[in-house]
Coordinates of C-alpha atoms in Angstrom, one line a residue:
X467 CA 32.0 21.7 17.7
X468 CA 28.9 23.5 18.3
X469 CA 25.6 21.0 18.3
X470 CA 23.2 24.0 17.0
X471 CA 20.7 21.5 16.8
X472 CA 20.6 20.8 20.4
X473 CA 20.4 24.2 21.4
X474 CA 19.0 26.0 18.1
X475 CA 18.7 29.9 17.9
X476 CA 16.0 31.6 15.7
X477 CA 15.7 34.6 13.6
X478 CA 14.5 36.4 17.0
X479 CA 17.6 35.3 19.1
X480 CA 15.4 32.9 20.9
X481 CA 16.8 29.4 21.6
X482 CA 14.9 26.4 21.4
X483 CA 15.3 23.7 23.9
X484 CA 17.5 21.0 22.4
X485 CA 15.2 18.9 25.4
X486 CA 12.1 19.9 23.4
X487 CA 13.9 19.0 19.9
X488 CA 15.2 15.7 21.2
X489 CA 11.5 14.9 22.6
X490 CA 9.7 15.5 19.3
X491 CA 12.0 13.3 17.4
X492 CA 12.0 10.6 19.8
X493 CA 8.0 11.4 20.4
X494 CA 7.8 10.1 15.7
X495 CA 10.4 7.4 16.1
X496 CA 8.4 5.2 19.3
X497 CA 5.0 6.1 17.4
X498 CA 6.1 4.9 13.9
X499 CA 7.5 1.7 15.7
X500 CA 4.7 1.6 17.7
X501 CA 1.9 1.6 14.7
X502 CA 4.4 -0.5 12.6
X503 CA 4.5 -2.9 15.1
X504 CA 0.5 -3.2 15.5
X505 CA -0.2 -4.6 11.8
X506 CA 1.6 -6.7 9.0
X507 CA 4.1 -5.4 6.7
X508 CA 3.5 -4.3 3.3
X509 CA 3.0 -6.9 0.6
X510 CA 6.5 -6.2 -1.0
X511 CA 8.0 -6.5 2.0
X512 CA 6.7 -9.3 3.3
X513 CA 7.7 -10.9 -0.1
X514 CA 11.3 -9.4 -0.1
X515 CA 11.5 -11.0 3.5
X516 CA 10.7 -14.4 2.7
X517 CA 13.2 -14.2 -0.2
X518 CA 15.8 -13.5 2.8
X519 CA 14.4 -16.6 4.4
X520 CA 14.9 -18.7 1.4
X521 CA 18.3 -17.8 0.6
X522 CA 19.1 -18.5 4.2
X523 CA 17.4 -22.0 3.6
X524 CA 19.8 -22.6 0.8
X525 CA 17.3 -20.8 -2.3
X526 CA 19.1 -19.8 -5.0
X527 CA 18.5 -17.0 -6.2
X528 CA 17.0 -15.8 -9.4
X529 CA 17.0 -19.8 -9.9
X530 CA 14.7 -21.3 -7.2
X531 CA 13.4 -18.0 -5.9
X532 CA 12.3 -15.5 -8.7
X533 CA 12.3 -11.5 -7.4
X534 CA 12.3 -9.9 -10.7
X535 CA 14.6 -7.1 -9.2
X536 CA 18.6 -6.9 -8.9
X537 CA 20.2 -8.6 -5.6
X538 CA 20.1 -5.7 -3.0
X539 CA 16.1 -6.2 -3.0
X540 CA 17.2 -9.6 -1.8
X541 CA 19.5 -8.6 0.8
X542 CA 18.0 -5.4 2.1
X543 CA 16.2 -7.4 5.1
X544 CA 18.8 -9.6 5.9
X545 CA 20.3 -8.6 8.9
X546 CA 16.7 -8.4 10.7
X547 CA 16.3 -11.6 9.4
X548 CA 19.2 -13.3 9.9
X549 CA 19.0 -12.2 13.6
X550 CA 15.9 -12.8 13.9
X551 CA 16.9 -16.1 13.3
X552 CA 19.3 -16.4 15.2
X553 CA 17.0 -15.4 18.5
X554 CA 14.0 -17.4 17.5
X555 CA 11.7 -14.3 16.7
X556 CA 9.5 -13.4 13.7
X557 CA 11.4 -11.3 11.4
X558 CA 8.8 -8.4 11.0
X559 CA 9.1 -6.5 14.7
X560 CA 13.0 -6.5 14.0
X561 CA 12.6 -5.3 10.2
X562 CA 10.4 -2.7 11.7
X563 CA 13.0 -1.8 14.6
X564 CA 15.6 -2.1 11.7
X565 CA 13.9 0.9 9.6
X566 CA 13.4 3.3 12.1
X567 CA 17.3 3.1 13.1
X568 CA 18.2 3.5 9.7
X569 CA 15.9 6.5 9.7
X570 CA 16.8 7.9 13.1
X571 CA 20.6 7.1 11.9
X572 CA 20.4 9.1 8.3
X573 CA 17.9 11.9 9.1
X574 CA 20.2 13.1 12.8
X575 CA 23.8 12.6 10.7
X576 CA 22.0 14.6 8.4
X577 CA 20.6 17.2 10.9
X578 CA 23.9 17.8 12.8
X579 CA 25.3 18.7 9.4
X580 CA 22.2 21.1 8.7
X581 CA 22.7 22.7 12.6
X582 CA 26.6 22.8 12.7
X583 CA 27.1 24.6 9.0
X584 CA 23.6 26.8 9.9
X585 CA 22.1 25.7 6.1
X586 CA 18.7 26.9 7.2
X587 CA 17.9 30.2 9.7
X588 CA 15.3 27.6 11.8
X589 CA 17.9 24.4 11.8
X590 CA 16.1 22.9 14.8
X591 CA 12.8 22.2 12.5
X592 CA 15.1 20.0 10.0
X593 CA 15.2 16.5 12.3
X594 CA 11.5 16.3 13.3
X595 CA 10.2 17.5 9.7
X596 CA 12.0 15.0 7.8
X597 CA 11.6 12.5 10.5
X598 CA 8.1 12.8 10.4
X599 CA 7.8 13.0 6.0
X600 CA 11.0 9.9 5.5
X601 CA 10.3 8.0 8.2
X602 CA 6.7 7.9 9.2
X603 CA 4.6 8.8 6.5
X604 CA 4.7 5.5 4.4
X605 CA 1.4 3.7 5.5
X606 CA 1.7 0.8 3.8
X607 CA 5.1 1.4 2.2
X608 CA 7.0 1.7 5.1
X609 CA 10.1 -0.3 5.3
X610 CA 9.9 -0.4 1.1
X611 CA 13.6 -0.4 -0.6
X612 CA 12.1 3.6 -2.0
X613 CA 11.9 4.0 2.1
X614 CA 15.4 3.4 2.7
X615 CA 16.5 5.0 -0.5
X616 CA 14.9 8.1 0.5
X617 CA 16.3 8.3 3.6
X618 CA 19.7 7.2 2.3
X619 CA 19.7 10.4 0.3
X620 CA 19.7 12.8 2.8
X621 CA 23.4 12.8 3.6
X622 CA 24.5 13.2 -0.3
X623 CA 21.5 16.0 0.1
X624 CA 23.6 17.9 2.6
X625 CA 26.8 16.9 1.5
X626 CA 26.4 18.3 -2.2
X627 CA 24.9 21.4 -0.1
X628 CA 28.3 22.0 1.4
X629 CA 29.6 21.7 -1.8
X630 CA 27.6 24.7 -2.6
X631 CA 28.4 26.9 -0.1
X632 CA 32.1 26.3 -0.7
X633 CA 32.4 24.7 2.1
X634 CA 35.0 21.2 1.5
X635 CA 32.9 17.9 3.6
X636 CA 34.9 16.5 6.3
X637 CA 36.4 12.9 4.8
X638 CA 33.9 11.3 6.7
X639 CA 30.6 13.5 5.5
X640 CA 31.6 12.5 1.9
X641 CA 32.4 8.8 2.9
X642 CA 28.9 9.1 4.3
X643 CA 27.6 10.6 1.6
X644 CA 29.3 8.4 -1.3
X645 CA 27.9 5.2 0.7
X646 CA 24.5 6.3 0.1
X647 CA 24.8 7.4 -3.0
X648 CA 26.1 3.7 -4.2
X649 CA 22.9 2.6 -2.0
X650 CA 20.7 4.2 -3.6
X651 CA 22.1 3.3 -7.3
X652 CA 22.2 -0.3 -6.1
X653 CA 18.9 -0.7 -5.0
X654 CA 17.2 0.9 -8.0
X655 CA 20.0 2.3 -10.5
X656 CA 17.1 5.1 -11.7
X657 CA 18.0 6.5 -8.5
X658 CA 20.7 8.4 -10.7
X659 CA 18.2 10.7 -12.0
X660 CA 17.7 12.5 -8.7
X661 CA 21.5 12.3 -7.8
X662 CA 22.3 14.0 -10.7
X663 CA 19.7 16.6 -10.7
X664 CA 20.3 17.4 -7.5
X665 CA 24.8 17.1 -8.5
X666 CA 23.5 20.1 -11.4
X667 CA 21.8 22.3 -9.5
X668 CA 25.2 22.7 -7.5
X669 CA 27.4 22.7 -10.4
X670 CA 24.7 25.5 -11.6
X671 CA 24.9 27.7 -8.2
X672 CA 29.2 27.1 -8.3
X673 CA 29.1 27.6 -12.1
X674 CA 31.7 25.3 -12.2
X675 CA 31.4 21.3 -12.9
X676 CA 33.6 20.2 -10.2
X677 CA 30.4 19.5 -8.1
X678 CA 29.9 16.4 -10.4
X679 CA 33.3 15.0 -9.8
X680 CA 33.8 15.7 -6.3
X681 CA 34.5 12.5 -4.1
X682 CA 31.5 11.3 -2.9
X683 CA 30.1 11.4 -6.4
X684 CA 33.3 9.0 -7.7
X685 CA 32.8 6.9 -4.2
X686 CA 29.3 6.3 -5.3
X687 CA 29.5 5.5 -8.9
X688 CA 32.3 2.9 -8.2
X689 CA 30.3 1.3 -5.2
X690 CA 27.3 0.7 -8.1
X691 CA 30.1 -0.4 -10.7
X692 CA 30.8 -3.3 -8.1
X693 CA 28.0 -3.6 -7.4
X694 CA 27.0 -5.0 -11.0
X695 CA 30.0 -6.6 -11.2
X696 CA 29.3 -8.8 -8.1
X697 CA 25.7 -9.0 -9.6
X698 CA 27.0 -10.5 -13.0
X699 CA 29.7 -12.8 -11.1
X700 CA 27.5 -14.2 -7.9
X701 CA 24.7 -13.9 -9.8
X702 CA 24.8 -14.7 -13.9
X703 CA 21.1 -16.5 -13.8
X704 CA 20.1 -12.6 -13.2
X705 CA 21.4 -12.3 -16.9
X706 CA 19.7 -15.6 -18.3
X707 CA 16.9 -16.0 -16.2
X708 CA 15.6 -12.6 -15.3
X709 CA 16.7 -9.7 -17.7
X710 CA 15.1 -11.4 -20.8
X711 CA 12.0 -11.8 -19.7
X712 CA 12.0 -8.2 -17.9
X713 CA 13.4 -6.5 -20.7
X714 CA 10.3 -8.0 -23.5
X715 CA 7.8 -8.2 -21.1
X716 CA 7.6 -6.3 -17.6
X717 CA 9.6 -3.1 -18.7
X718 CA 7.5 -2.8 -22.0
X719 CA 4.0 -3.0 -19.9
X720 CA 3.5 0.6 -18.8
X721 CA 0.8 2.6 -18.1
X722 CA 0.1 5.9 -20.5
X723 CA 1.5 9.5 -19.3
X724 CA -2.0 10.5 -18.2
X725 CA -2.4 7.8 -15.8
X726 CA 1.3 8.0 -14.0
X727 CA 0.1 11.9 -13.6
X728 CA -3.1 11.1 -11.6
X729 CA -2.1 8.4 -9.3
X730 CA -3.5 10.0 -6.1
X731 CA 0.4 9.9 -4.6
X732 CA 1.7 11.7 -8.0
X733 CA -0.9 13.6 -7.4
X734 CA 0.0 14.3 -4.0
X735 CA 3.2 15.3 -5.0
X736 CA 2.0 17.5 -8.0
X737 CA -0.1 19.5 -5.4
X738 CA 2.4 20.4 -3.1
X739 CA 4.6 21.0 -6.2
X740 CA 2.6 23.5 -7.2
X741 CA 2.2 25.4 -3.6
X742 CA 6.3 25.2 -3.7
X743 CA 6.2 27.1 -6.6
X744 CA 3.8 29.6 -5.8
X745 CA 4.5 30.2 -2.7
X746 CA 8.8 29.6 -1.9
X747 CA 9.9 29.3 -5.2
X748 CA 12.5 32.2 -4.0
X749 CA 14.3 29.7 -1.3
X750 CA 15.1 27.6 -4.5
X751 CA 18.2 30.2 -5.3
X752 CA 18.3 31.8 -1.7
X753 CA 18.9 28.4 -0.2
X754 CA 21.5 25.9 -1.2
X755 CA 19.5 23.1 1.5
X756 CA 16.2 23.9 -0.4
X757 CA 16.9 24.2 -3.6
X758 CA 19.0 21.0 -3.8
X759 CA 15.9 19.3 -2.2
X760 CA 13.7 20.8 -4.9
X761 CA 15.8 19.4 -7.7
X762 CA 16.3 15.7 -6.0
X763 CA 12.6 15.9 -5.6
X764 CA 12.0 16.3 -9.3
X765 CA 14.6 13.7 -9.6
X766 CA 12.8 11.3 -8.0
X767 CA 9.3 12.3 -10.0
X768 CA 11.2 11.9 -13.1
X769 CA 12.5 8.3 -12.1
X770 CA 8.7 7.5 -11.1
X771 CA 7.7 8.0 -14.9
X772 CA 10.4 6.3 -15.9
X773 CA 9.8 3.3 -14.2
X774 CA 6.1 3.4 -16.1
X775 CA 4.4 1.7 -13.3
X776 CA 1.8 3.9 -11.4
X777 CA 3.3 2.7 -8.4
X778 CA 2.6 4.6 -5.2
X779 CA 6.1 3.7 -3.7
X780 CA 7.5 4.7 -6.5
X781 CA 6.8 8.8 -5.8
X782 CA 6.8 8.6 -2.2
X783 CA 10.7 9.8 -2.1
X784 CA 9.9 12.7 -4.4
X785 CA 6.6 13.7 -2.1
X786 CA 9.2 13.3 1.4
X787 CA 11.4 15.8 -0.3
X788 CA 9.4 18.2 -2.0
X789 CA 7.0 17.9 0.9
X790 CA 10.0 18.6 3.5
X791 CA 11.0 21.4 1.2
X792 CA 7.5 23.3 1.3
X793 CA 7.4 23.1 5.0
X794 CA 11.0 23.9 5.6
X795 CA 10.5 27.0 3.1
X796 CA 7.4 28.3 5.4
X797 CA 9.6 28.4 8.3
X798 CA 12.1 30.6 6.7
X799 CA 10.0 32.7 5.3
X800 CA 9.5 35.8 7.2
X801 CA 12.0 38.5 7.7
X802 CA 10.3 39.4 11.3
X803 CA 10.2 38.4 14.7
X804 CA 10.0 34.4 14.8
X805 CA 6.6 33.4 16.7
X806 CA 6.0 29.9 18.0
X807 CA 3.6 29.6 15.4
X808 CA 6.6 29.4 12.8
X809 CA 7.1 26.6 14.1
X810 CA 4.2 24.5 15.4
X811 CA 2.4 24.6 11.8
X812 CA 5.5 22.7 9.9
X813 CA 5.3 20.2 12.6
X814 CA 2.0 20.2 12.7
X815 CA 1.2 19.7 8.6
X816 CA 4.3 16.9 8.9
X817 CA 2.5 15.0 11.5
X818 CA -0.9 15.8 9.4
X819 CA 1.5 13.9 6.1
X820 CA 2.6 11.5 8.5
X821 CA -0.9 10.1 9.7
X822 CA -2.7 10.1 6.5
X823 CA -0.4 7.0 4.9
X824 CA -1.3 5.5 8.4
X825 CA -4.9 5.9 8.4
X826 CA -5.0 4.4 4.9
X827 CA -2.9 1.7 6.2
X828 CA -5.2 0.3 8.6
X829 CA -7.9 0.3 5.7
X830 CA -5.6 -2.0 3.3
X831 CA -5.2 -4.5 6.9
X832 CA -9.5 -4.6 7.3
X833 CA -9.9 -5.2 3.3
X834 CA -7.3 -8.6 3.4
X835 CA -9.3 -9.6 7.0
X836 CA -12.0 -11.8 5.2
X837 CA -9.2 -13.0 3.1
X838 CA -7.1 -14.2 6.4
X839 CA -10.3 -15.4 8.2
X840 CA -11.5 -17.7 5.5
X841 CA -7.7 -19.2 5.6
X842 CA -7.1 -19.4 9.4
X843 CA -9.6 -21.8 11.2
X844 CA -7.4 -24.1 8.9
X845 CA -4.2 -23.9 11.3
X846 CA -0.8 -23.0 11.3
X847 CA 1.5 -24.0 9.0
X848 CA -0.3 -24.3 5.5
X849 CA 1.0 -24.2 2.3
X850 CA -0.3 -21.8 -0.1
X851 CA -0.4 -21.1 -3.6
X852 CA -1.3 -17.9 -5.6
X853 CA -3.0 -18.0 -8.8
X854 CA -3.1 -14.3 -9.8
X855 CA -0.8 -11.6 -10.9
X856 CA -1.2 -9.6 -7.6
X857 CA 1.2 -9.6 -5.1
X858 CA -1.1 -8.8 -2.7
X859 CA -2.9 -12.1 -2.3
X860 CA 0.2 -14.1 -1.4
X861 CA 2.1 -11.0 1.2
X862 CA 1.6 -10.7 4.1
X863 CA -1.0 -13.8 3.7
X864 CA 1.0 -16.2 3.9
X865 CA 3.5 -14.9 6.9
X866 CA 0.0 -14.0 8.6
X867 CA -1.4 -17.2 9.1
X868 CA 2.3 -18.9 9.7
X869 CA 2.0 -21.0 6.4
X870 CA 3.6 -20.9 3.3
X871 CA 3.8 -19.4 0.1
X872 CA 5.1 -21.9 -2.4
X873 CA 5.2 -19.9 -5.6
X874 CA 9.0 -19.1 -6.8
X875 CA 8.1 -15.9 -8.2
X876 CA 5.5 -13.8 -5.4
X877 CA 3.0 -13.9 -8.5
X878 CA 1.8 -13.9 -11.9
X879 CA 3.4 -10.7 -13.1
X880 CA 4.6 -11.8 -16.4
X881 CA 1.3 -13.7 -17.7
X882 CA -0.6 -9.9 -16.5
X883 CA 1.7 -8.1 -18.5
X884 CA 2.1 -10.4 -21.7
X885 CA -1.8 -10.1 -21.6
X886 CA -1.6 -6.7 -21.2
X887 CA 0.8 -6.1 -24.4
X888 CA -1.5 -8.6 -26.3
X889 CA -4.4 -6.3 -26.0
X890 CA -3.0 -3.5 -26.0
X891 CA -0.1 -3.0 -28.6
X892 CA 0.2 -5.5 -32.1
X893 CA 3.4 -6.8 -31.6
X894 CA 5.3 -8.4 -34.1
X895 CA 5.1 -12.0 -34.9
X896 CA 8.7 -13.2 -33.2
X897 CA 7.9 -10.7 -30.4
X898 CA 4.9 -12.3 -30.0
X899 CA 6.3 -15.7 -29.7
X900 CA 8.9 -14.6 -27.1
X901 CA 5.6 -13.0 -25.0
X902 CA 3.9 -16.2 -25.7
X903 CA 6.9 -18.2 -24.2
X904 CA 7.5 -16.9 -21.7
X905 CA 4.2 -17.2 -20.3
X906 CA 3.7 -20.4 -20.8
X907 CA 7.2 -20.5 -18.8
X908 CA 5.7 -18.9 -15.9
X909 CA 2.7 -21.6 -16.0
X910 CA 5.1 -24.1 -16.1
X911 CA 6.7 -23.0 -13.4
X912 CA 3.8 -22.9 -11.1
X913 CA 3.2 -26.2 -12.3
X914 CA 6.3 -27.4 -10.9
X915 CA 5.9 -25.0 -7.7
X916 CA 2.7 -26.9 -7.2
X917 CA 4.3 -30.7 -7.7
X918 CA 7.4 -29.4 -5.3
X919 CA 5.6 -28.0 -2.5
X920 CA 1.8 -29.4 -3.0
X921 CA -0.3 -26.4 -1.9
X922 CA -3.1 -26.8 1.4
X923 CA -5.1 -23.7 0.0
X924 CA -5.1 -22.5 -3.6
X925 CA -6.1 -18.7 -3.5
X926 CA -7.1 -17.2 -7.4
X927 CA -9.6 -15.2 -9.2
X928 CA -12.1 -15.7 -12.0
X929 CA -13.1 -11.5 -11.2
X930 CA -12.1 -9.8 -15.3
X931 CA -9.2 -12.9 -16.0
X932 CA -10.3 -16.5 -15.0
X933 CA -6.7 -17.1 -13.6
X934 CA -8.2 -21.1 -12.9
X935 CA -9.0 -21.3 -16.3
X936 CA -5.7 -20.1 -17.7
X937 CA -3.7 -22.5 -15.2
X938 CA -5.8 -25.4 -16.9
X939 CA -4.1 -24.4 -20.2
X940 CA -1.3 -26.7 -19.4
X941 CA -2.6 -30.2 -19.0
X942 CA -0.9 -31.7 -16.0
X943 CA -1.5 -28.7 -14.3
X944 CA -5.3 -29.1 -15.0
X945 CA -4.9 -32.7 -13.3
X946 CA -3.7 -31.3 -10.1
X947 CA -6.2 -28.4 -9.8
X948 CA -8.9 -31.0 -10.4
X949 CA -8.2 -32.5 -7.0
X950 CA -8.9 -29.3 -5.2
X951 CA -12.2 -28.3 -3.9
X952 CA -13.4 -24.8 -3.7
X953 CA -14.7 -23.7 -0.1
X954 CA -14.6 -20.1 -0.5
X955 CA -15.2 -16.7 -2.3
X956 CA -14.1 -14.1 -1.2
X957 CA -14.2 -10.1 -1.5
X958 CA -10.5 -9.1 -1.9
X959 CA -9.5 -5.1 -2.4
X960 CA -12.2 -4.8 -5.3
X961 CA -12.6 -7.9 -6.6
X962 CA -13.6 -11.2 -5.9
X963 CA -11.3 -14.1 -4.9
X964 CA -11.7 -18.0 -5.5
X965 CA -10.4 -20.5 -2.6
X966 CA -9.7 -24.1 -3.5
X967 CA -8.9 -26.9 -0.4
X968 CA -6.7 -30.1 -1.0
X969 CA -8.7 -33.2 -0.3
X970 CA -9.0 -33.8 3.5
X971 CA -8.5 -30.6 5.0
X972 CA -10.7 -29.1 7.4
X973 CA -10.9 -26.5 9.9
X974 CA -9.8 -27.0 13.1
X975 CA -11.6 -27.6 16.2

């Protein structure tokens, strides 16, 4: 077999170094690791890796440890962690290590593919691009179950490209592919919606509908089917514990259309929708590779809205694709000569994509810095409560400073949204009970976090919501903040954030 991607020839008959190819992928890979390496996690996951720690501790699950999501957000980070265990490290440098193999792993299978069957006239630009747009350009998201979602779907992108072509995948390209597939429908099952946009536009080029039966399609479909059946008998307490409360209060709260639209990543995405479509909207028929990524990308924005959130991570796989699609379609275009500069500017505008998540990065790491420093003259080792809805305040906190988090659920996210239906819909009057409840649950259960795992530092907010107040709504829970002294404000990503200290604790010499 011929690696075209090692030794790649252009439109001008001119090869490109497979040394120089090799270099610039391996150049992304040690810099992402690199930067990753420098700074904390993201907040979801550093939550999603202390979940990995507590089941390992003997948590149970959607019983003792609350992640509103379905097990694989549980499990993604286990093998770093469990290893990391197992060789006395911190889990982070491995879960970082642990991303860019995955992403080294899915974007080169991928690229062999795209060099070997010659799916684009400039295959050697395919590894670095989408290197450099689904591995590195995540900022503060990198490592996110989106990331590895993202880069999951690249093999079912080529694979359902062969399709396309006419080409039959090699048992183990659809094996591949059908894994990833189930991978991505496990981790988030609104990962259908780009699968199956992406499964039409094939059965739309073939004008046939084998494409949505093929193999890999029926491989991942029966992966997810087992997937929820494992879900519903390991883990029934997602069922009674979890679902209700999602389904009548955390799916309900969602922002209005307008605002979705103008989160700066949709709007990042929206942007370079538009240059795609003004600019290589041709390469969406003249190329199979392209034009599958287009429709995955819109896929993927569709499955953003649907989620209702406003989420960043929530677009970012839509903005890799379309984004890898743009600069992929600028290579191609020109029916001339191929000059160097064909090349450099994709690269270039993906490093440009790349750094920007970065540079934003390091600002979210100096906003939490008075938050850390107020908490770490205290020592190692401290136990720590959040009393707010964001997620932020608790991860990376907590796995900062070495302490603690002792809140079963990462935060508040229920009592936010309840609030948020109360103000803004008139629901009716059981509805309104079951919001009500199940509120008052989640204040009982931070009652009961408190009493298990008595807190060192109490982090909240009295900044639009007085979260203290609103604790002090249950009685015994009132008692115990009473003991706690406050020490501290401070300024916390836009608002303002209230330390409390148990009685007796003081900063270290």
């Amino acid at each position: 077999m011929t690696d075209s991607t090692a030794e790649a020839v252009g439109a001008a008959g001119r090869p490109t170094s497979r040394t120089l190819v090799y270099a610039l992928v391996a150049l992304v890979a040690l810099g992402t690791t690199v930067f990753h390496l420098s700074g904390p996690l993201g907040p979801d996951v550093s939550w999603l890796i202390t979940v990995s720690e507590r089941i390992l501790n003997g948590g149970r699950l959607y019983v003792d440890i609350l992640e509103p999501n379905p097990p694989m957000a549980g499990y993604l980070y286990m093998p770093p962690v469990l290893l990391a265990r197992l060789l006395s490290l911190a889990p982070e440098p491995l879960v970082v290590l642990w991303t860019v193999g995955f992403g080294l792993l899915a974007t080169g299978f991928s690229a062999r593919l795209v060099a070997e069957h010659r799916l684009l006239a400039r295959p050697e630009l395919f590894w670095p691009v989408t290197l450099l747009l689904f591995l590195s350009a995540w900022g503060e998201d990198f490592a996110q179950r989106e990331h590895f979602a993202a880069m999951a779907g690249l093999p079912l992108v080529v694979c359902m490209v062969l399709r396309a072509t006419g080409v039959r995948p090699r048992t183990m390209v659809w094996i591949v592919a059908g894994l990833a597939g189930g991978f991505m429908l496990a981790i988030k099952p609104h990962f259908a919606l780009p699968i199956l946009l992406g499964v039409l536009y094939v059965a739309w080029r073939r004008r046939s509908i084998s494409p949505i039966f093929a193999p890999e399609m029926w491989l991942a479909g029966t992966l997810f089917v087992a997937f929820c059946a494992a879900t519903v008998l390991f883990y029934p307490a997602f069922l009674t514990n979890i679902l209700p409360v999602a389904t009548t209060v955390y799916i309900p709260d969602r922002r209005p259309l307008w605002l979705l639209l103008i989160v700066r990543a949709a709007l990042y995405f929206e942007v370079i929708l538009l240059i795609a479509l003004i600019g290589f909207r041709q390469h969406i028929r003249l190329s199979p590779l392209l034009g599958v990524m287009f429709a995955m990308s819109l896929g993927f924005f569709l499955s953003y809205l649907a989620q209702g959130k406003g989420y960043a991570y929530q677009i970012l796989p839509g903005v890799a694709l379309i984004g890898t699609f743009t600069l992929l379609a600028f290579a191609q275009r020109r029916d001339g000569p191929v000059r160097p500069i064909d090349s450099m500017i994709p690269i270039a505008a993906g490093v440009v994509l790349a750094v920007m998540p970065m540079i934003d990065d390091v600002g979210q790491w100096q906003k939490r810095q008075e938050l850390i420093g107020a908490i770490r003259p205290y020592g190692e080792g401290l136990r720590i409560a959040n009393i707010t809805p964001d997620l932020t305040v608790g991860n990376p906190l907590a796995r900062v400073v070495n302490g603690e988090l002792v809140n079963a659920p990462p935060s508040l996210l229920m009592s936010i949204s309840a609030w948020r239906l109360r103000m803004e819909r008139h629901p009716d009057p059981d509805w309104l009970k079951q919001i009500n409840a199940y509120e008052e649950a989640e204040r009982l259960q931070l009652r009961a976090d408190m009493l298990a795992r008595p807190p060192d530092i109490v982090v909240s907010s009295r900044d639009g919501f007085d979260w203290l107040e609103w604790s002090k709504q249950d009685a015994e829970l009132a008692g115990i903040l009473a003991a706690y002294q406050q020490y501290a404000t401070v300024w916390f990503d836009g608002y303002e954030l209230v330390l409390l200290k148990r009685p007796g604790l003081e900063p270290e010499a």
